[in-house]
Coordinates of C-alpha atoms (C1' of nucleotides) in Angstrom, one line a residue:
Chain A
M1 CA -50.2 -9.4 19.8
S2 CA -52.9 -9.4 22.5
R3 CA -52.5 -12.4 24.8
G4 CA -49.6 -13.5 26.5
G5 CA -46.8 -11.3 26.4
S6 CA -45.5 -8.2 24.3
S7 CA -45.1 -8.7 20.6
R8 CA -41.3 -8.1 20.9
W9 CA -38.6 -9.0 22.9
C10 CA -37.6 -6.6 25.7
P11 CA -34.3 -7.4 27.1
T12 CA -33.8 -7.3 30.9
Q13 CA -30.9 -5.0 32.2
E14 CA -28.9 -8.0 33.0
Q15 CA -29.2 -9.3 29.5
L16 CA -28.5 -6.0 28.0
V17 CA -25.2 -5.3 30.1
I18 CA -23.9 -8.8 29.2
L19 CA -24.7 -8.4 25.5
E20 CA -23.0 -4.9 25.4
E21 CA -20.1 -6.1 27.4
M22 CA -19.8 -8.9 24.9
Y23 CA -20.1 -6.5 21.9
R24 CA -17.4 -4.2 23.7
V25 CA -15.0 -7.1 23.8
G26 CA -15.4 -7.8 20.0
I27 CA -18.3 -9.9 19.2
R28 CA -20.1 -8.7 16.1
T29 CA -21.7 -11.3 14.3
P30 CA -22.0 -14.7 16.3
N31 CA -22.5 -17.7 14.5
A32 CA -25.1 -20.3 15.0
S33 CA -23.5 -22.1 18.2
Q34 CA -22.2 -18.9 19.8
I35 CA -26.0 -17.7 19.6
Q36 CA -27.2 -20.8 21.1
H37 CA -24.7 -20.5 24.0
I38 CA -25.6 -17.0 24.4
T39 CA -29.4 -17.5 24.3
A40 CA -29.0 -20.3 26.7
Q41 CA -27.1 -18.2 29.3
L42 CA -29.1 -15.2 29.1
S43 CA -32.5 -17.1 29.3
F44 CA -31.4 -17.4 33.0
Y45 CA -32.1 -13.5 33.2
G46 CA -35.3 -13.7 31.3
K47 CA -37.3 -14.8 28.4
I48 CA -35.3 -14.8 25.4
E49 CA -35.0 -16.4 21.9
G50 CA -31.9 -17.0 19.5
K51 CA -33.6 -14.5 16.9
N52 CA -33.4 -11.8 19.4
V53 CA -29.6 -12.5 19.9
F54 CA -29.0 -12.3 16.4
Y55 CA -31.0 -9.1 15.7
W56 CA -29.4 -7.6 18.7
F57 CA -26.1 -7.8 17.4
Q58 CA -27.1 -6.8 13.9
N59 CA -28.7 -3.7 15.0
H60 CA -26.2 -2.8 17.6
K61 CA -23.4 -3.1 15.0
A62 CA -25.5 -1.2 12.3
R63 CA -26.3 1.7 14.7
D64 CA -22.8 1.8 16.1
R65 CA -21.4 2.3 12.5
Q66 CA -24.4 4.9 11.9
K67 CA -23.2 6.8 15.0
L68 CA -19.6 6.7 14.0
R69 CA -20.4 7.9 10.5
R70 CA -22.6 10.8 11.6
R71 CA -19.9 12.0 14.0
L72 CA -17.4 12.0 11.1
N73 CA -19.6 13.6 8.8
K74 CA -20.4 16.5 11.2
Q75 CA -16.7 16.8 12.1
L76 CA -15.9 17.1 8.1
Q77 CA -18.8 19.5 7.7
L78 CA -17.5 21.7 10.5
Q79 CA -13.9 21.5 9.2
Q80 CA -15.1 22.5 5.8
Q81 CA -17.2 25.3 7.2
Q82 CA -14.2 26.6 9.4
Y83 CA -12.0 26.2 6.3
H84 CA -12.5 30.0 5.2
Y85 CA -11.9 31.4 1.9
H86 CA -8.8 33.4 3.0
Q87 CA -7.3 30.2 4.7
L88 CA -7.7 28.3 1.4
C89 CA -5.9 31.2 -0.4
N90 CA -3.1 31.3 1.8
H91 CA -2.7 27.7 1.6
Y92 CA -2.7 27.6 -2.1
L93 CA -0.3 30.6 -2.2
H94 CA 2.1 29.1 0.2
H95 CA 2.2 25.9 -1.8
Q96 CA 2.9 27.8 -4.8
L97 CA 5.6 29.8 -3.6
H98 CA 7.1 26.6 -2.1
L99 CA 7.1 24.9 -5.5
M100 CA 8.2 27.8 -7.1
N101 CA 11.5 27.6 -5.3
H102 CA 11.9 23.7 -5.3
N103 CA 10.4 22.1 -8.6
H104 CA 11.9 24.1 -11.5
N105 CA 13.5 21.0 -13.2
N106 CA 10.5 20.0 -15.2
H107 CA 8.5 23.2 -16.1
H108 CA 8.5 26.9 -16.7
Y109 CA 5.8 29.3 -15.2
S110 CA 4.4 31.8 -17.4
H111 CA 1.6 33.1 -15.1
D112 CA 1.8 35.2 -12.1
F113 CA 0.4 34.4 -8.8
A114 CA -1.7 37.5 -8.8
M115 CA -3.7 35.9 -11.4
D116 CA -3.9 32.6 -9.7
H117 CA -5.0 34.0 -6.5
Q118 CA -7.7 36.1 -8.2
S119 CA -9.0 33.1 -10.2
L120 CA -9.8 31.4 -6.9
V121 CA -12.8 33.5 -6.5
T122 CA -13.6 35.2 -9.7
D123 CA -15.1 34.0 -12.7
S124 CA -13.2 35.7 -15.3
S125 CA -15.9 35.8 -17.9
S126 CA -18.7 36.9 -15.7
S127 CA -17.1 38.8 -12.9
Q128 CA -19.5 37.0 -10.5
H129 CA -18.1 36.5 -7.2
R130 CA -18.9 33.4 -5.1
S131 CA -16.9 32.5 -1.9
F132 CA -16.3 29.0 -0.9
Y133 CA -17.9 29.6 2.4
N134 CA -21.0 30.8 1.0
S135 CA -21.5 28.6 -1.8
G136 CA -20.5 25.3 -0.4
S137 CA -18.4 24.6 -3.7
L138 CA -14.8 25.3 -4.4
A139 CA -12.8 26.1 -7.4
L140 CA -9.4 24.8 -7.7
F141 CA -7.9 25.8 -10.7
P142 CA -6.4 28.8 -12.3
Q143 CA -8.5 30.0 -14.9
G144 CA -7.8 31.6 -18.4
G145 CA -5.3 34.2 -19.2
A146 CA -2.1 32.0 -18.5
G147 CA -0.7 32.5 -22.0
E148 CA 1.1 29.8 -23.6
A149 CA 0.7 26.7 -21.4
S150 CA -3.0 27.3 -20.9
S151 CA -4.1 28.5 -24.4
K152 CA -2.2 25.9 -25.9
Q153 CA -4.8 23.3 -24.8
G154 CA -7.7 25.6 -24.7
I155 CA -8.3 25.2 -21.0
D156 CA -11.2 27.1 -20.1
Y157 CA -13.1 24.8 -17.8
K158 CA -14.6 25.7 -14.5
W159 CA -14.4 23.0 -12.0
K160 CA -16.8 22.9 -9.3
I161 CA -17.6 20.1 -7.0
D162 CA -20.3 19.6 -4.6
N163 CA -19.4 20.0 -1.0
T164 CA -21.5 17.3 0.2
E165 CA -20.6 14.8 2.8
E166 CA -18.9 11.8 2.3
G167 CA -21.8 9.3 2.5
V168 CA -23.8 10.8 -0.3
M169 CA -20.6 11.2 -2.3
E170 CA -19.9 7.5 -2.1
K171 CA -23.4 6.7 -2.9
T172 CA -24.1 8.7 -5.9
M173 CA -20.8 7.6 -7.6
K174 CA -21.4 4.1 -7.5
Q175 CA -21.7 3.4 -11.3
D176 CA -19.2 1.8 -14.0
W177 CA -17.8 4.8 -15.0
R178 CA -15.6 3.0 -17.6
T179 CA -18.4 1.9 -19.8
K180 CA -19.8 5.4 -19.6
T181 CA -16.4 6.8 -20.4
M182 CA -16.1 4.9 -23.6
M183 CA -19.4 6.3 -24.7
E184 CA -18.7 9.9 -23.8
V185 CA -15.0 10.7 -24.6
S186 CA -14.1 11.7 -28.0
P187 CA -12.6 8.7 -29.6
G188 CA -9.2 10.4 -30.7
A189 CA -8.0 11.0 -27.2
S190 CA -5.8 8.0 -26.0
Y191 CA -7.6 8.5 -22.7
W192 CA -8.3 4.8 -21.5
P193 CA -5.5 2.7 -20.3
T194 CA -4.5 0.3 -23.1
R195 CA -5.4 -2.9 -21.5
T196 CA -3.7 -6.0 -22.3
L197 CA -5.7 -8.7 -23.7
E198 CA -7.4 -10.6 -20.9
T199 CA -5.7 -14.1 -20.3
L200 CA -7.1 -16.7 -18.3
D201 CA -5.5 -17.2 -14.9
L202 CA -4.7 -20.6 -15.0
F203 CA -2.0 -20.3 -12.5
P204 CA -2.8 -17.7 -10.0
I205 CA 0.5 -16.5 -8.6
R206 CA -1.0 -16.6 -5.0
E207 CA -4.2 -16.7 -3.4
R208 CA -6.2 -13.6 -2.9
L209 CA -5.7 -12.1 0.5
K210 CA -8.1 -10.2 2.6
Q211 CA -6.8 -6.8 3.3
V212 CA -6.6 -5.7 6.9
Chain B
M1 CA 11.2 1.9 -21.2
S2 CA 14.6 3.7 -21.8
R3 CA 14.2 6.9 -24.0
G4 CA 11.7 9.8 -23.6
G5 CA 10.7 9.6 -19.9
S6 CA 10.3 7.1 -17.2
S7 CA 7.9 4.2 -17.8
R8 CA 5.4 5.6 -15.4
W9 CA 3.7 8.8 -14.4
C10 CA 5.6 10.8 -11.7
P11 CA 3.4 13.4 -10.5
T12 CA 4.6 16.9 -9.9
Q13 CA 4.3 18.2 -6.4
E14 CA 1.8 20.7 -7.9
Q15 CA -0.3 17.9 -9.3
L16 CA -0.2 16.1 -5.9
V17 CA -1.3 19.0 -3.9
I18 CA -4.1 19.7 -6.2
L19 CA -5.2 16.1 -6.2
E20 CA -4.9 15.8 -2.5
E21 CA -7.1 18.9 -2.1
M22 CA -9.6 17.3 -4.4
Y23 CA -9.7 14.2 -2.3
R24 CA -10.0 16.2 0.8
V25 CA -12.9 17.8 -0.1
G26 CA -14.6 14.8 -1.1
I27 CA -13.8 13.7 -4.7
R28 CA -13.3 9.8 -4.7
T29 CA -14.5 8.4 -7.9
P30 CA -14.4 11.0 -10.6
N31 CA -16.5 10.3 -13.7
A32 CA -15.4 10.5 -17.2
S33 CA -15.9 14.3 -17.9
Q34 CA -14.5 14.9 -14.5
I35 CA -11.3 13.1 -15.2
Q36 CA -11.1 15.0 -18.6
H37 CA -11.4 18.2 -16.7
I38 CA -8.9 17.3 -14.0
T39 CA -6.4 16.1 -16.5
A40 CA -6.6 18.9 -18.7
Q41 CA -6.0 21.3 -15.8
L42 CA -3.1 19.3 -14.3
S43 CA -1.5 18.9 -17.6
F44 CA -0.7 22.7 -17.0
Y45 CA 1.7 21.5 -14.5
G46 CA 3.3 18.5 -16.2
K47 CA 2.9 15.5 -18.4
I48 CA -0.4 13.5 -17.2
E49 CA -3.0 11.2 -18.7
G50 CA -6.5 10.4 -17.8
K51 CA -5.5 7.0 -16.7
N52 CA -3.0 8.6 -14.0
V53 CA -5.8 10.6 -12.5
F54 CA -8.1 7.5 -12.6
Y55 CA -5.7 5.2 -10.9
W56 CA -4.6 8.0 -8.6
F57 CA -8.0 8.2 -7.1
Q58 CA -8.5 4.4 -7.1
N59 CA -5.2 3.9 -5.0
H60 CA -5.6 6.9 -2.8
K61 CA -9.1 5.9 -1.9
A62 CA -8.1 2.2 -1.3
R63 CA -5.1 3.2 0.7
D64 CA -7.1 5.7 2.8
R65 CA -9.5 3.1 3.8
Q66 CA -6.8 0.7 4.6
K67 CA -5.0 3.1 6.9
L68 CA -8.2 3.8 8.5
R69 CA -9.0 0.2 9.2
R70 CA -5.6 -0.4 10.5
R71 CA -5.9 2.4 12.9
L72 CA -9.3 1.3 14.1
N73 CA -7.9 -2.2 14.7
K74 CA -4.9 -1.1 16.5
Q75 CA -7.0 1.0 18.8
L76 CA -9.4 -1.9 19.5
Q77 CA -6.4 -4.1 20.2
L78 CA -5.1 -1.6 22.6
Q79 CA -8.3 -1.1 24.3
Q80 CA -8.8 -4.8 24.9
Q81 CA -5.3 -5.1 26.3
Q82 CA -5.7 -2.1 28.8
Y83 CA -8.8 -3.6 30.1
H84 CA -7.5 -5.4 33.0
Y85 CA -9.3 -8.2 34.6
H86 CA -9.9 -6.4 38.0
Q87 CA -11.7 -3.5 36.1
L88 CA -13.9 -6.1 34.4
C89 CA -14.7 -7.6 37.7
N90 CA -15.6 -4.3 39.2
H91 CA -17.7 -3.2 36.3
Y92 CA -19.5 -6.5 36.6
L93 CA -20.1 -6.2 40.2
H94 CA -21.1 -2.7 40.0
H95 CA -23.8 -3.5 37.4
Q96 CA -25.0 -6.5 39.4
L97 CA -25.5 -4.5 42.5
H98 CA -27.3 -1.5 40.6
L99 CA -29.6 -4.1 38.8
M100 CA -30.4 -5.6 42.3
N101 CA -31.7 -2.2 43.5
H102 CA -33.8 -1.4 40.3
N103 CA -34.8 -4.1 38.6
H104 CA -37.0 -6.5 40.7
N105 CA -40.0 -6.3 38.8
N106 CA -39.4 -9.3 36.4
H107 CA -37.2 -11.9 38.1
H108 CA -36.2 -13.2 41.4
Y109 CA -32.5 -13.8 42.2
S110 CA -31.9 -16.9 44.2
H111 CA -28.2 -16.7 43.7
D112 CA -25.7 -14.4 45.6
F113 CA -23.1 -12.1 44.2
A114 CA -20.2 -13.6 45.9
M115 CA -21.0 -16.7 43.8
D116 CA -21.2 -14.6 40.7
H117 CA -18.0 -12.7 41.6
Q118 CA -16.3 -16.0 42.2
S119 CA -17.5 -17.5 39.0
L120 CA -15.7 -14.9 37.1
V121 CA -12.3 -16.2 37.8
T122 CA -13.1 -19.9 39.1
D123 CA -14.1 -22.9 37.6
S124 CA -16.3 -24.1 40.2
S125 CA -15.4 -27.9 39.4
S126 CA -11.9 -27.6 39.0
S127 CA -10.6 -24.8 41.0
Q128 CA -8.4 -23.9 38.3
H129 CA -7.9 -20.1 37.8
R130 CA -7.7 -18.0 34.9
S131 CA -7.4 -14.2 34.7
F132 CA -9.2 -12.4 31.8
Y133 CA -6.0 -10.6 31.4
N134 CA -3.7 -13.7 31.3
S135 CA -5.9 -16.0 29.2
G136 CA -7.4 -13.5 26.7
S137 CA -10.6 -15.0 27.2
L138 CA -13.6 -14.0 29.3
A139 CA -16.3 -15.7 31.4
L140 CA -19.6 -13.7 31.7
F141 CA -22.0 -15.9 33.1
P142 CA -22.4 -17.3 36.8
Q143 CA -21.9 -21.0 37.0
G144 CA -23.6 -23.6 39.0
G145 CA -25.0 -23.8 42.3
A146 CA -27.6 -21.0 41.7
G147 CA -30.4 -23.2 43.3
E148 CA -33.9 -23.1 41.8
A149 CA -33.6 -20.6 38.9
S150 CA -30.4 -22.3 37.4
S151 CA -31.2 -25.8 38.0
K152 CA -34.8 -25.3 36.6
Q153 CA -33.2 -24.7 33.2
G154 CA -30.1 -26.9 34.0
I155 CA -27.7 -24.1 33.0
D156 CA -24.3 -25.1 33.5
Y157 CA -22.4 -23.9 30.2
K158 CA -19.1 -22.3 30.6
W159 CA -18.9 -19.4 28.0
K160 CA -15.6 -18.5 26.7
I161 CA -15.0 -16.2 23.7
D162 CA -11.9 -15.6 21.9
N163 CA -10.4 -12.1 22.6
T164 CA -9.2 -11.7 19.1
E165 CA -9.4 -8.5 17.0
E166 CA -12.5 -7.5 15.0
G167 CA -10.8 -8.6 11.7
V168 CA -10.3 -12.2 12.6
M169 CA -13.6 -12.1 14.5
E170 CA -15.5 -11.1 11.3
K171 CA -13.6 -13.8 9.3
T172 CA -14.5 -16.8 11.2
M173 CA -18.3 -15.8 11.5
K174 CA -19.1 -15.7 8.0
Q175 CA -21.9 -18.3 7.7
D176 CA -25.7 -18.1 7.6
W177 CA -26.5 -18.9 11.0
R178 CA -30.2 -19.1 10.2
T179 CA -29.9 -22.3 8.0
K180 CA -27.2 -23.7 10.4
T181 CA -29.5 -23.1 13.3
M182 CA -32.4 -24.9 12.0
M183 CA -30.1 -28.0 11.6
E184 CA -28.6 -27.6 14.8
V185 CA -31.2 -26.7 17.3
S186 CA -33.7 -28.9 18.7
P187 CA -36.9 -28.7 16.6
G188 CA -39.0 -28.0 19.7
A189 CA -37.6 -24.6 20.3
S190 CA -39.6 -22.0 18.7
Y191 CA -36.3 -20.4 17.8
W192 CA -36.8 -18.9 14.3
P193 CA -38.6 -16.0 13.8
T194 CA -42.0 -16.7 12.4
R195 CA -42.0 -14.8 8.9
T196 CA -45.4 -13.6 7.7
L197 CA -46.2 -14.4 4.1
E198 CA -44.2 -12.5 1.6
T199 CA -46.5 -10.2 -0.4
L200 CA -45.5 -8.3 -3.6
D201 CA -44.9 -4.7 -3.3
L202 CA -46.8 -3.3 -6.3
F203 CA -47.4 0.0 -4.9
P204 CA -44.6 1.1 -2.6
I205 CA -46.0 3.5 0.0
R206 CA -43.2 5.9 -0.4
E207 CA -39.6 6.2 -2.1
R208 CA -36.7 4.6 -0.6
L209 CA -34.8 7.1 1.5
K210 CA -31.2 7.3 1.8
Q211 CA -29.8 7.5 5.2
V212 CA -27.6 10.5 6.4
Chain C
dG1 C1' -49.4 14.5 39.3
dC2 C1' -51.2 12.3 35.3
dA3 C1' -52.7 11.0 31.0
dA4 C1' -52.8 11.9 25.9
dA5 C1' -49.6 13.3 22.5
dT6 C1' -45.3 13.3 20.8
dT7 C1' -40.7 12.0 20.1
dA8 C1' -36.6 8.8 20.6
dA9 C1' -35.0 4.1 20.7
dT10 C1' -34.7 -0.2 19.3
dG11 C1' -36.4 -4.8 18.0
dA12 C1' -37.8 -7.1 13.6
dT13 C1' -37.9 -7.3 8.4
dT14 C1' -37.0 -6.2 4.0
dT15 C1' -34.0 -4.8 0.3
dA16 C1' -29.8 -3.8 -1.7
dT17 C1' -24.6 -4.6 -2.1
dT18 C1' -20.7 -7.2 -2.1
dC19 C1' -17.8 -11.0 -2.8
dA20 C1' -16.5 -15.2 -4.5
dA21 C1' -17.4 -19.8 -6.8
dG22 C1' -18.8 -22.1 -10.8
Chain D
dC1 C1' -22.0 -13.7 -16.4
dT2 C1' -24.6 -15.8 -13.4
dT3 C1' -25.7 -17.4 -8.9
dG4 C1' -25.5 -18.1 -3.8
dA5 C1' -23.8 -16.8 0.6
dA6 C1' -23.2 -13.2 3.6
dT7 C1' -23.6 -8.9 5.1
dA8 C1' -24.7 -3.9 5.3
dA9 C1' -28.3 -0.6 4.8
dA10 C1' -32.9 0.9 4.9
dT11 C1' -37.2 0.5 6.6
dC12 C1' -41.1 -0.9 9.4
dA13 C1' -43.3 -1.3 13.8
dT14 C1' -43.5 -1.2 18.8
dT15 C1' -42.1 0.1 23.0
dA16 C1' -39.9 3.7 26.3
dA17 C1' -39.2 8.4 27.2
dT18 C1' -40.5 12.7 27.3
dT19 C1' -43.4 16.8 26.6
dT20 C1' -47.6 18.9 27.5
dG21 C1' -52.0 20.8 28.8
dC22 C1' -55.1 20.3 32.4

DNA sequence: GCAAATTAATGATTTATTCAAG
DNA sequence: CTTGAATAAATCATTAATTTGC
């Protein structure tokens, strides 16, 4: 835009201060009448339109969230980086020992901890080492050589997960896995929860509540 | 269910520890094959089915979010309660003074700060006092008696906002202000953003990027 | 100092996702 | 399952900060 003013609203400092204050005390998505009020009042301090107020709250909210998310992600990454291999090992061992002492009612353990410990870093078939710290991925399960229990089911999978941040995680996993599952899984496995026949909800027990 | 076991899966502590660890490092919504792997591996520690794994992640994720939200709400509430009236006053005054000194390029101020300060607590027409702290609401704007600038636009609104928590706020504001606004606002005001004609995006300049 | 060049902020739009009603 | 309202996310675009070479 050439004549008149600039092509976009440029809030005066007073307007900004007040908007920020309103945001701080909780306003996030003002409705029409609120926007009208705000606009009217802020016009005291300079040219302003309703859309400016609307957009300002939209953007401020979004960028607040963004900042928060970035902080959290950075923190997570740090935590995970600082979580060195031997700490994980110790943690795992500790739990195993603990459980050894307290949870003997259901199961018997035929494997030894040296094996478990080893399996955290070593691929038993290839002897290729990867540390959690360097690879950014993590092997959680004991692998192979566990005798009866393990061989009974032929468990030999290696389980690796990407150590990516939450945001990406959430994004890439948004698919209806249930339909996918039905295609992928061998039909014999009673894998999927047996659903009761869908009946119409003629008389809902109670109204759907918003979670807080 | 009476014979066999209990009617629902009761995770062993090992299973729980591993599930929690997997959750901690980022797994949220495992897909079919992931669930198969997890189930197979966890069956080493006790009876378990795929649906158990599926439901566990579903529930854990949901309850995590819930917890987070509650914490945030509580914090917000606390912050707002601790924000005493006189602090707000000082803050406001401070900014006004600051702006007095640094922002004279755009506007002229014909009202004095004693008035502004006063207006924070006093309704000029009724002399009835309310503190922010006691009423849970907040008056941000100078009121009346501002001479030229104010009378020029006939600004005399009193602006009060509910000091409720985020959740409630969000609830009551769910309406498209744009359509509403068009109905409510006097037609003369160039209030709504002038949209350029929409053209089809036949050849997107570049792929859409994900935010990090 | 200062003005072009570069970068960071942020106002404005568009696109995608979510949620619920029909 | 479809649709509409509402909102969040992503992106575009302009302005302010900042840097840089003189």
